[in-house]
Amino acid sequence: MGRLDGKVALITGGARGMGKSHARHFVAEGARVVIGDVLDDKGRAVADGLGAYCCRYVHHDVTSESDWAAAVATAVEAFGRLDVLVNNAGIFQHATIAEMTPDDFRRVIEVNLIGSWLGVRQVVAPMRTAGGGSIVNVSSIKGLSGAAGLSAYSASKFGVRGITRSAAQELGPWGIRVNSVHPGGVLTAMAMAAGQSMTGVDPGGLLKLLPISRLAEPIEISRLVAFLAADESSYCTGAEFVADGGLLSGPGY
């Protein structure tokens, strides 16, 4: 038996990177999954690869309330219930405060922070109907420590922590647990593009700071997310789970 047998999950940003890994791992652990993204061709390919019995794809802009409603409805109509939300979708922009425009700042906040809040809000009703559930909000180690050039991204990910803690307080009485995951560097297309945009940063030097001196494979984060989605973590809520190779354990943190 898989640790997610019988559970139905909605995973945002599921067309590539960590979201794609989460979807595949959840299905391998017995869940049925709805993945949402704005990258329709890639998202449909992921769903087709997992099979219609296990997975559905929906076009899902996380800043759109109507897209959220449609994604949740798809899960309930296709699979009968909704037990898990993984707020994984996010964008990244590297620019100093002096260089970044207010519109660019707002866009990052809209996707990463307000998008997560909309998701939490949308799944309360179906999770109450199901008798409880688990919400996993994907933050970042930059939601625990700031960095030059990442004011918008870091602010959004700090905000995800606040949503997580408040939602845990509100939803616990209904059996809905809410936790946040804080990855460090992960081998995804977004992370690689982000690294290339950060001029003056020596990737090799950063790796030397890590007790585990490499980037994470997406599956290593997916296993943590699956644990939080599963009943094994039944007493965990309002908590922050770090997977950063030990970066934040070192000097200066």
XYZ file of N, CA and C in Angstrom:
759
model
N 0.834 -1.200 0.000
C 0.000 0.000 0.000
C 0.866 1.245 0.000
N 0.405 2.282 -0.705
C 1.107 3.544 -0.708
C 0.669 4.407 0.454
N 1.520 5.325 0.845
C 1.194 6.181 1.988
C 0.070 7.163 1.666
N -0.279 7.328 0.369
C -1.347 8.256 -0.011
C -2.539 7.541 -0.632
N -2.664 6.253 -0.380
C -3.797 5.502 -0.916
C -5.116 6.148 -0.522
N -5.986 6.321 -1.508
C -7.317 6.850 -1.249
C -7.410 8.355 -1.200
N -6.288 9.059 -1.263
C -6.306 10.517 -1.169
C -6.349 11.149 -2.559
N -6.972 12.327 -2.605
C -7.054 13.109 -3.832
C -6.358 14.446 -3.579
N -5.449 14.792 -4.472
C -4.620 15.990 -4.268
C -4.738 16.934 -5.456
N -4.675 18.222 -5.160
C -4.548 19.270 -6.172
C -3.166 19.880 -6.024
N -2.393 19.870 -7.106
C -1.016 20.363 -7.092
C -0.892 21.463 -8.128
N -0.535 22.664 -7.681
C -0.369 23.771 -8.620
C 1.059 23.795 -9.162
N 1.213 24.386 -10.339
C 2.535 24.410 -10.966
C 3.035 23.020 -11.285
N 2.127 22.156 -11.738
C 2.470 20.740 -11.912
C 3.038 20.353 -13.259
N 3.268 21.334 -14.127
C 3.712 21.003 -15.485
C 5.203 20.707 -15.570
N 5.974 21.164 -14.606
C 7.422 20.977 -14.684
C 8.020 21.110 -13.282
N 9.303 20.873 -13.198
C 10.048 21.104 -11.960
C 9.521 20.325 -10.778
N 9.480 20.984 -9.619
C 9.048 20.302 -8.405
C 7.596 19.846 -8.504
N 6.725 20.646 -9.126
C 5.330 20.254 -9.221
C 5.143 18.969 -10.004
N 5.873 18.821 -11.092
C 5.839 17.588 -11.879
C 6.323 16.407 -11.042
N 7.390 16.620 -10.302
C 7.908 15.569 -9.423
C 6.900 15.200 -8.350
N 6.258 16.215 -7.751
C 5.251 15.938 -6.726
C 4.124 15.084 -7.306
N 3.644 15.460 -8.492
C 2.532 14.717 -9.089
C 2.901 13.257 -9.320
N 4.065 13.028 -9.885
C 4.494 11.655 -10.148
C 4.660 10.859 -8.853
N 5.231 11.492 -7.842
C 5.457 10.773 -6.583
C 4.140 10.498 -5.865
N 3.227 11.454 -5.902
C 1.925 11.239 -5.265
C 1.201 10.061 -5.901
N 1.212 10.000 -7.235
C 0.562 8.876 -7.904
C 1.250 7.564 -7.549
N 2.565 7.568 -7.488
C 3.304 6.364 -7.103
C 2.952 5.916 -5.691
N 2.565 6.868 -4.850
C 2.191 6.548 -3.467
C 0.696 6.281 -3.311
N -0.032 6.218 -4.430
C -1.422 5.790 -4.374
C -2.471 6.874 -4.502
N -2.056 8.131 -4.623
C -3.023 9.226 -4.729
C -3.532 9.380 -6.149
N -4.670 10.022 -6.259
C -5.136 10.545 -7.540
C -4.964 12.056 -7.488
N -4.605 12.625 -8.619
C -4.059 13.984 -8.617
C -4.682 14.830 -9.722
N -4.968 16.076 -9.389
C -5.258 17.099 -10.386
C -4.080 18.060 -10.384
N -3.486 18.273 -11.542
C -2.398 19.234 -11.646
C -2.878 20.443 -12.437
N -2.476 21.612 -11.976
C -2.816 22.847 -12.656
C -1.569 23.604 -13.044
N -1.656 24.359 -14.139
C -0.531 25.173 -14.590
C -1.027 26.072 -15.716
N -0.205 27.008 -16.104
C -0.495 27.818 -17.297
C 0.268 27.297 -18.511
N 1.146 26.322 -18.309
C 1.910 25.699 -19.400
C 1.131 24.482 -19.876
N 0.143 24.724 -20.730
C -0.841 23.690 -21.034
C -0.260 22.457 -21.711
N 0.605 22.634 -22.698
C 1.154 21.474 -23.404
C 1.957 20.589 -22.462
N 2.800 21.208 -21.647
C 3.606 20.430 -20.708
C 2.737 19.785 -19.631
N 1.744 20.521 -19.155
C 0.864 19.976 -18.126
C 0.068 18.784 -18.629
N -0.467 18.892 -19.847
C -1.218 17.766 -20.408
C -0.319 16.553 -20.617
N 0.931 16.799 -20.996
C 1.864 15.680 -21.197
C 2.125 14.947 -19.887
N 2.257 15.685 -18.796
C 2.448 15.045 -17.493
C 1.224 14.201 -17.147
N 0.038 14.785 -17.311
C -1.187 14.060 -16.981
C -1.366 12.833 -17.864
N -1.100 12.976 -19.153
C -1.233 11.835 -20.059
C -0.274 10.715 -19.665
N 0.926 11.095 -19.235
C 1.894 10.091 -18.828
C 1.483 9.323 -17.585
N 0.701 9.968 -16.726
C 0.252 9.319 -15.492
C -1.050 8.548 -15.681
N -1.808 8.889 -16.720
C -3.030 8.156 -17.022
C -4.267 8.800 -16.438
N -5.372 8.682 -17.161
C -6.613 9.346 -16.773
C -7.178 8.814 -15.463
N -6.917 7.552 -15.144
C -7.426 7.014 -13.878
C -6.806 7.737 -12.695
N -5.549 8.178 -12.851
C -4.804 8.753 -11.735
C -4.706 10.262 -11.773
N -4.853 10.882 -12.940
C -4.470 12.287 -13.043
C -5.335 13.039 -14.043
N -5.637 14.278 -13.699
C -6.293 15.211 -14.619
C -5.447 16.486 -14.681
N -5.503 17.147 -15.828
C -4.844 18.453 -15.965
C -5.892 19.525 -16.163
N -5.696 20.693 -15.526
C -6.548 21.859 -15.759
C -5.656 23.079 -15.968
N -6.088 23.949 -16.880
C -5.421 25.241 -17.007
C -5.712 26.018 -15.732
N -4.657 26.515 -15.079
C -4.854 27.101 -13.749
C -3.871 28.239 -13.521
N -4.379 29.453 -13.636
C -3.644 30.647 -13.224
C -3.987 30.880 -11.761
N -3.016 30.765 -10.875
C -3.307 30.812 -9.441
C -3.737 32.188 -8.959
N -3.631 33.204 -9.805
C -4.129 34.519 -9.418
C -5.614 34.682 -9.753
N -6.222 33.683 -10.381
C -7.611 33.754 -10.836
C -8.525 32.958 -9.916
N -9.486 33.624 -9.313
C -10.437 32.930 -8.442
C -11.266 31.923 -9.233
N -11.637 32.262 -10.454
C -12.435 31.332 -11.245
C -11.628 30.094 -11.634
N -10.332 30.253 -11.900
C -9.489 29.090 -12.187
C -9.359 28.200 -10.957
N -9.244 28.806 -9.794
C -9.201 28.023 -8.557
C -10.485 27.220 -8.390
N -11.624 27.876 -8.598
C -12.898 27.177 -8.447
C -13.009 26.014 -9.426
N -12.535 26.217 -10.648
C -12.604 25.158 -11.656
C -11.679 23.997 -11.305
N -10.497 24.292 -10.789
C -9.555 23.228 -10.424
C -10.109 22.376 -9.291
N -10.666 23.033 -8.273
C -11.252 22.290 -7.153
C -12.445 21.472 -7.629
N -13.289 22.051 -8.479
C -14.438 21.323 -8.999
C -14.001 20.104 -9.806
N -12.919 20.236 -10.563
C -12.410 19.102 -11.337
C -12.021 17.955 -10.420
N -11.330 18.268 -9.321
C -10.925 17.212 -8.389
C -12.142 16.492 -7.809
N -13.125 17.253 -7.374
C -14.304 16.653 -6.739
C -15.126 15.872 -7.752
N -15.291 16.423 -8.951
C -16.099 15.744 -9.963
C -15.404 14.496 -10.504
N -14.085 14.570 -10.692
C -13.359 13.437 -11.278
C -13.097 12.330 -10.266
N -12.798 12.728 -9.027
C -12.329 11.742 -8.048
C -13.150 11.693 -6.764
N -14.177 12.534 -6.664
C -15.132 12.389 -5.572
C -14.848 13.151 -4.300
N -13.659 13.740 -4.172
C -13.300 14.414 -2.929
C -12.017 15.215 -3.139
N -11.610 15.957 -2.125
C -10.311 16.632 -2.152
C -9.728 16.583 -0.753
N -8.549 15.973 -0.641
C -7.904 15.782 0.657
C -6.653 16.620 0.835
N -5.980 16.956 -0.268
C -4.659 17.572 -0.181
C -4.558 18.717 -1.184
N -4.000 19.825 -0.731
C -3.602 20.910 -1.626
C -2.113 21.133 -1.473
N -1.397 21.153 -2.594
C 0.013 21.531 -2.597
C 0.125 22.846 -3.366
N 0.323 23.933 -2.620
C 0.506 25.255 -3.217
C 1.955 25.374 -3.679
N 2.209 24.882 -4.879
C 3.580 24.796 -5.381
C 3.922 25.877 -6.404
N 2.927 26.398 -7.120
C 3.194 27.343 -8.207
C 3.888 28.594 -7.684
N 4.870 29.086 -8.436
C 5.568 30.299 -8.027
C 6.430 30.833 -9.150
N 6.775 32.106 -9.043
C 7.670 32.737 -10.004
C 8.807 33.400 -9.243
N 9.870 33.701 -9.967
C 11.095 34.223 -9.382
C 11.589 35.375 -10.238
N 11.994 36.455 -9.598
C 12.616 37.543 -10.342
C 13.737 38.135 -9.506
N 14.916 38.223 -10.121
C 16.070 38.787 -9.431
C 16.288 40.218 -9.894
N 16.179 41.162 -8.979
C 16.440 42.573 -9.285
C 16.576 43.307 -7.966
N 17.452 44.277 -7.916
C 17.567 45.079 -6.696
C 16.304 45.922 -6.536
N 16.101 46.416 -5.326
C 14.941 47.262 -5.071
C 14.980 48.497 -5.961
N 16.153 49.065 -6.156
C 16.283 50.249 -7.005
C 15.947 49.956 -8.460
N 16.211 48.731 -8.912
C 15.997 48.374 -10.309
C 14.593 47.844 -10.586
N 13.976 47.203 -9.600
C 12.684 46.542 -9.815
C 11.558 47.573 -9.893
N 10.632 47.357 -10.816
C 9.478 48.241 -10.905
C 8.405 47.791 -9.912
N 7.545 48.695 -9.465
C 6.445 48.289 -8.590
C 5.552 47.226 -9.219
N 5.340 47.304 -10.531
C 4.509 46.289 -11.181
C 5.161 44.916 -11.123
N 6.482 44.843 -11.295
C 7.174 43.557 -11.193
C 7.074 43.009 -9.767
N 7.238 43.894 -8.789
C 7.111 43.464 -7.389
C 5.712 42.908 -7.132
N 4.702 43.647 -7.588
C 3.320 43.216 -7.368
C 3.047 41.873 -8.029
N 3.612 41.648 -9.208
C 3.368 40.396 -9.914
C 3.878 39.199 -9.126
N 5.068 39.309 -8.549
C 5.609 38.216 -7.744
C 4.726 37.972 -6.517
N 4.310 39.038 -5.855
C 3.435 38.903 -4.689
C 2.109 38.284 -5.087
N 1.577 38.698 -6.232
C 0.276 38.204 -6.687
C 0.304 36.693 -6.915
N 1.350 36.214 -7.577
C 1.429 34.784 -7.883
C 1.803 33.979 -6.646
N 2.883 34.352 -5.989
C 3.437 33.514 -4.931
C 2.653 33.585 -3.626
N 2.153 34.758 -3.297
C 1.508 34.952 -1.994
C -0.015 34.940 -2.107
N -0.566 35.830 -2.917
C -2.020 35.876 -3.036
C -2.537 34.593 -3.676
N -1.778 34.044 -4.633
C -2.172 32.770 -5.225
C -2.290 31.667 -4.197
N -1.355 31.611 -3.255
C -1.423 30.595 -2.195
C -2.612 30.839 -1.276
N -2.845 32.107 -0.931
C -3.982 32.447 -0.065
C -5.306 32.058 -0.708
N -5.439 32.334 -2.021
C -6.654 31.959 -2.731
C -6.863 30.446 -2.690
N -5.767 29.700 -2.804
C -5.879 28.249 -2.765
C -6.358 27.743 -1.421
N -5.779 28.259 -0.355
C -6.212 27.857 0.984
C -7.703 28.154 1.152
N -8.092 29.344 0.754
C -9.499 29.760 0.877
C -10.426 28.838 0.104
N -9.998 28.425 -1.100
C -10.879 27.658 -1.980
C -11.089 26.225 -1.515
N -10.090 25.641 -0.826
C -10.194 24.214 -0.490
C -10.835 23.955 0.865
N -11.135 24.999 1.615
C -11.699 24.780 2.950
C -12.999 23.978 2.864
N -13.913 24.383 2.012
C -15.213 23.713 1.952
C -15.105 22.239 1.569
N -14.391 21.891 0.470
C -14.320 20.463 0.139
C -13.549 19.638 1.166
N -12.567 20.236 1.816
C -11.851 19.478 2.847
C -12.717 19.268 4.083
N -13.537 20.239 4.429
C -14.478 20.031 5.540
C -15.450 18.915 5.193
N -15.914 18.891 3.960
C -16.814 17.825 3.513
C -16.140 16.466 3.602
N -14.836 16.424 3.285
C -14.076 15.170 3.322
C -13.713 14.749 4.744
N -13.957 15.612 5.711
C -13.637 15.286 7.097
C -12.250 15.708 7.535
N -11.598 16.519 6.719
C -10.251 16.994 7.049
C -9.373 16.980 5.827
N -8.131 17.389 6.005
C -7.209 17.409 4.883
C -5.869 17.980 5.269
N -5.015 18.128 4.275
C -3.674 18.656 4.487
C -3.352 19.661 3.396
N -2.893 20.834 3.810
C -2.434 21.862 2.887
C -0.934 22.011 3.071
N -0.196 21.901 1.982
C 1.252 22.065 2.015
C 1.600 23.284 1.166
N 2.091 24.311 1.809
C 2.481 25.540 1.127
C 3.984 25.518 0.878
N 4.383 25.620 -0.375
C 5.802 25.593 -0.707
C 6.352 27.021 -0.601
N 7.169 27.242 0.411
C 7.854 28.511 0.606
C 9.277 28.348 0.074
N 10.265 28.729 0.840
C 11.661 28.685 0.399
C 12.533 29.009 1.607
N 13.823 28.686 1.519
C 14.713 29.189 2.571
C 14.786 30.713 2.527
N 14.419 31.303 1.375
C 14.363 32.764 1.291
C 13.101 33.312 1.945
N 12.268 32.436 2.453
C 11.185 32.825 3.348
C 11.608 32.766 4.792
N 12.863 32.396 5.023
C 13.441 32.357 6.373
C 14.614 33.312 6.511
N 15.227 33.667 5.389
C 16.331 34.626 5.389
C 16.287 35.397 4.083
N 16.606 36.673 4.132
C 16.575 37.492 2.935
C 17.833 37.351 2.101
N 17.817 37.995 0.946
C 18.997 38.005 0.088
C 18.910 39.219 -0.822
N 20.049 39.801 -1.112
C 20.095 40.937 -2.023
C 19.534 40.541 -3.382
N 18.700 41.393 -3.953
C 18.117 41.134 -5.254
C 16.863 40.298 -5.229
N 16.438 39.878 -4.044
C 15.276 38.997 -3.942
C 14.193 39.581 -3.039
N 14.041 40.898 -3.053
C 13.071 41.507 -2.147
C 11.651 41.004 -2.401
N 11.240 40.919 -3.656
C 9.880 40.478 -3.967
C 9.704 39.000 -3.645
N 10.637 38.181 -4.114
C 10.543 36.736 -3.884
C 10.575 36.429 -2.385
N 11.521 37.024 -1.681
C 11.640 36.760 -0.256
C 10.407 37.246 0.500
N 9.910 38.433 0.161
C 8.705 38.936 0.818
C 7.527 37.996 0.601
N 7.397 37.487 -0.626
C 6.287 36.573 -0.906
C 6.415 35.285 -0.105
N 7.632 34.786 0.010
C 7.823 33.514 0.709
C 7.766 33.677 2.226
N 8.188 34.832 2.759
C 7.933 35.116 4.166
C 6.431 35.165 4.412
N 5.694 35.783 3.484
C 4.249 35.876 3.627
C 3.564 34.528 3.633
N 4.079 33.587 2.848
C 3.517 32.235 2.849
C 3.600 31.618 4.240
N 4.668 31.900 4.950
C 4.782 31.409 6.335
C 3.651 31.963 7.191
N 3.356 33.245 7.023
C 2.289 33.847 7.816
C 0.933 33.260 7.505
N 0.650 33.068 6.212
C -0.604 32.415 5.837
C -0.690 31.028 6.453
N 0.412 30.293 6.377
C 0.446 28.927 6.900
C 0.103 28.901 8.376
N 0.734 29.748 9.153
C 0.498 29.734 10.598
C -0.921 30.162 10.941
N -1.411 31.203 10.269
C -2.776 31.659 10.545
C -3.797 30.608 10.133
N -3.592 30.007 8.953
C -4.532 28.991 8.487
C -4.532 27.771 9.402
N -3.368 27.395 9.912
C -3.304 26.265 10.840
C -4.168 26.526 12.065
N -4.130 27.764 12.572
C -4.947 28.124 13.732
C -6.438 28.074 13.399
N -6.794 28.571 12.229
C -8.204 28.639 11.853
C -8.791 27.276 11.500
N -8.014 26.450 10.812
C -8.564 25.239 10.203
C -8.356 23.977 11.028
N -7.494 24.035 12.025
C -7.252 22.859 12.856
C -8.509 22.244 13.437
N -9.450 23.040 13.940
C -10.663 22.445 14.512
C -11.476 21.623 13.519
N -11.268 21.833 12.227
C -11.973 21.063 11.205
C -11.130 19.906 10.673
N -10.017 19.630 11.321
C -9.176 18.516 10.904
C -8.329 18.808 9.692
N -8.130 20.089 9.388
C -7.308 20.478 8.232
C -5.968 20.976 8.745
N -4.900 20.295 8.351
C -3.551 20.667 8.771
C -2.904 21.538 7.687
N -2.074 22.484 8.118
C -1.432 23.402 7.182
C 0.033 23.558 7.580
N 0.929 23.215 6.679
C 2.364 23.301 6.942
C 3.069 23.929 5.749
N 4.283 24.414 5.980
C 5.076 24.978 4.880
C 6.376 24.214 4.726
N 6.821 24.129 3.467
C 8.075 23.468 3.108
C 9.023 24.539 2.578
N 10.287 24.466 3.009
C 11.273 25.495 2.675
C 12.489 24.868 2.011
N 12.413 24.654 0.680
C 13.565 24.072 -0.017
C 14.697 25.094 -0.168
N 15.901 24.564 -0.241
C 17.038 25.350 -0.678
C 17.160 25.197 -2.187
N 18.375 25.083 -2.694
C 18.582 24.922 -4.130
C 18.129 23.562 -4.613
N 17.315 23.553 -5.654
C 16.782 22.316 -6.223
C 17.075 22.320 -7.722
N 17.389 21.169 -8.262
C 17.727 21.047 -9.682
C 16.465 21.108 -10.539
N 15.968 22.326 -10.763
C 14.823 22.550 -11.634
C 15.183 23.639 -12.636
N 14.372 23.736 -13.688
C 14.624 24.753 -14.714
C 14.548 26.153 -14.126
N 13.580 26.388 -13.211
C 13.444 27.711 -12.623
C 14.672 28.061 -11.781
N 15.158 27.100 -11.016
C 16.327 27.355 -10.175
C 17.563 27.626 -11.022
N 17.712 26.889 -12.111
C 18.870 27.109 -12.966
C 18.806 28.485 -13.625
N 17.602 28.870 -14.070
C 17.445 30.187 -14.676
C 17.691 31.284 -13.654
N 17.233 31.049 -12.426
C 17.450 32.029 -11.363
C 18.934 32.189 -11.080
N 19.649 31.082 -11.047
C 21.077 31.150 -10.789
C 21.816 31.932 -11.864
N 21.384 31.750 -13.108
C 22.031 32.459 -14.208
C 21.754 33.956 -14.160
N 20.611 34.344 -13.572
C 20.252 35.759 -13.514
C 20.945 36.508 -12.383
N 21.546 35.780 -11.460
C 22.155 36.404 -10.285
C 23.644 36.645 -10.549
N 23.943 37.759 -11.169
C 25.320 38.091 -11.506
C 26.124 38.339 -10.239
N 27.390 37.967 -10.302
C 28.269 38.177 -9.155
C 28.186 37.097 -8.105
N 27.365 36.059 -8.338
C 27.215 34.960 -7.394
C 27.968 33.750 -7.924
N 28.803 33.167 -7.090
C 29.583 31.986 -7.456
C 28.852 30.740 -6.982
N 28.198 29.973 -7.893
C 27.459 28.789 -7.467
C 28.340 27.785 -6.728
N 29.571 27.606 -7.207
C 30.468 26.673 -6.534
C 30.770 27.098 -5.113
N 30.909 28.396 -4.914
C 31.148 28.899 -3.563
C 29.977 28.651 -2.644
N 28.757 28.782 -3.195
C 27.571 28.520 -2.381
C 27.496 27.056 -1.972
N 27.826 26.166 -2.909
C 27.770 24.743 -2.587
C 28.758 24.378 -1.492
N 29.892 25.077 -1.447
C 30.885 24.791 -0.410
C 30.377 25.121 0.987
N 29.353 25.976 1.072
C 28.775 26.323 2.372
C 27.854 25.235 2.915
N 27.491 24.284 2.056
C 26.503 23.282 2.447
C 27.163 22.058 3.076
N 26.679 21.608 4.227
C 27.135 20.322 4.754
C 26.889 19.180 3.753
N 25.747 19.220 3.075
C 25.493 18.309 1.962
C 25.754 19.124 0.706
N 26.941 19.010 0.144
C 27.431 19.989 -0.832
C 26.961 19.704 -2.252
N 25.650 19.768 -2.442
C 25.048 19.609 -3.765
C 23.650 20.206 -3.700
N 23.059 20.395 -4.876
C 21.657 20.784 -4.935
C 20.766 19.560 -4.746
N 19.537 19.811 -4.343
C 18.589 18.716 -4.142
C 18.023 18.242 -5.470
N 17.716 16.969 -5.546
C 16.898 16.442 -6.626
C 15.434 16.721 -6.283
N 14.596 17.026 -7.269
C 13.186 17.309 -6.970
C 12.503 16.232 -6.133
N 12.834 14.964 -6.369
C 12.187 13.890 -5.627
C 12.459 14.000 -4.132
N 13.580 14.582 -3.752
C 13.882 14.718 -2.325
C 12.929 15.692 -1.647
N 12.454 16.675 -2.374
C 11.442 17.575 -1.837
C 10.071 16.910 -1.903
N 9.819 16.169 -2.968
C 8.524 15.494 -3.122
C 8.269 14.515 -1.983
N 9.292 13.828 -1.531
C 9.105 12.880 -0.414
C 8.674 13.609 0.847
N 9.231 14.789 1.075
C 8.845 15.576 2.242
C 7.403 16.064 2.106
N 7.040 16.539 0.927
C 5.675 17.000 0.690
C 4.685 15.846 0.879
N 5.027 14.670 0.388
C 4.158 13.506 0.540
C 3.990 13.131 2.009
N 5.052 13.226 2.787
C 4.955 12.956 4.221
C 3.934 13.884 4.872
N 3.977 15.165 4.513
C 3.056 16.130 5.103
C 1.626 15.930 4.604
N 1.480 15.386 3.405
C 0.150 15.083 2.890
C -0.436 13.830 3.524
N 0.420 12.943 4.010
C -0.005 11.639 4.494
C -0.419 11.690 5.967
N -1.102 10.633 6.388
C -1.545 10.543 7.778
C -0.386 10.367 8.752
N 0.784 10.009 8.243
C 1.970 9.881 9.115
C 2.283 11.183 9.838
N 1.914 12.317 9.248
C 2.215 13.623 9.850
C 0.990 14.202 10.543
N 0.140 13.340 11.085
C -1.168 13.753 11.594
C -1.110 14.742 12.756
N 0.034 14.865 13.439
C 0.135 15.817 14.552
C 0.970 17.034 14.169
N 1.231 17.213 12.900
C 2.030 18.347 12.415
C 1.120 19.387 11.769
N 1.104 20.574 12.319
C 0.406 21.680 11.670
C 1.014 23.001 12.123
N 0.954 23.990 11.246
C 1.537 25.299 11.541
C 3.044 25.278 11.614
N 3.667 24.271 11.022
C 5.109 24.074 11.164
C 5.838 24.342 9.851
N 7.150 24.541 9.983
C 8.013 24.863 8.846
C 9.073 23.777 8.692
N 9.092 23.143 7.533
C 9.983 22.017 7.285
C 11.036 22.437 6.258
N 12.283 22.440 6.690
C 13.387 22.937 5.870
C 14.105 21.763 5.206
N 14.375 21.904 3.911
C 15.169 20.918 3.168
C 16.187 21.697 2.349
N 17.315 22.014 2.964
C 18.279 22.943 2.334
C 19.715 22.442 2.352
N 19.899 21.138 2.605
C 21.255 20.607 2.648
C 22.089 21.140 3.809
N 21.410 21.763 4.768
C 22.105 22.276 5.951
C 22.557 23.718 5.844
N 22.160 24.433 4.783
C 22.642 25.794 4.583
C 22.348 26.703 5.765
N 21.128 26.674 6.266
C 20.753 27.589 7.329
C 21.332 27.210 8.691
N 21.989 26.067 8.750
C 22.621 25.665 10.023
C 23.985 26.310 10.214
N 24.508 26.939 9.158
C 25.895 27.412 9.196
C 26.049 28.812 9.752
N 27.298 29.304 9.788
C 27.605 30.638 10.301
C 26.822 31.708 9.533
N 26.352 32.694 10.258
C 25.639 33.797 9.644
C 24.143 33.597 9.566
N 23.685 32.403 9.926
C 22.252 32.139 9.919
C 21.761 31.844 11.326
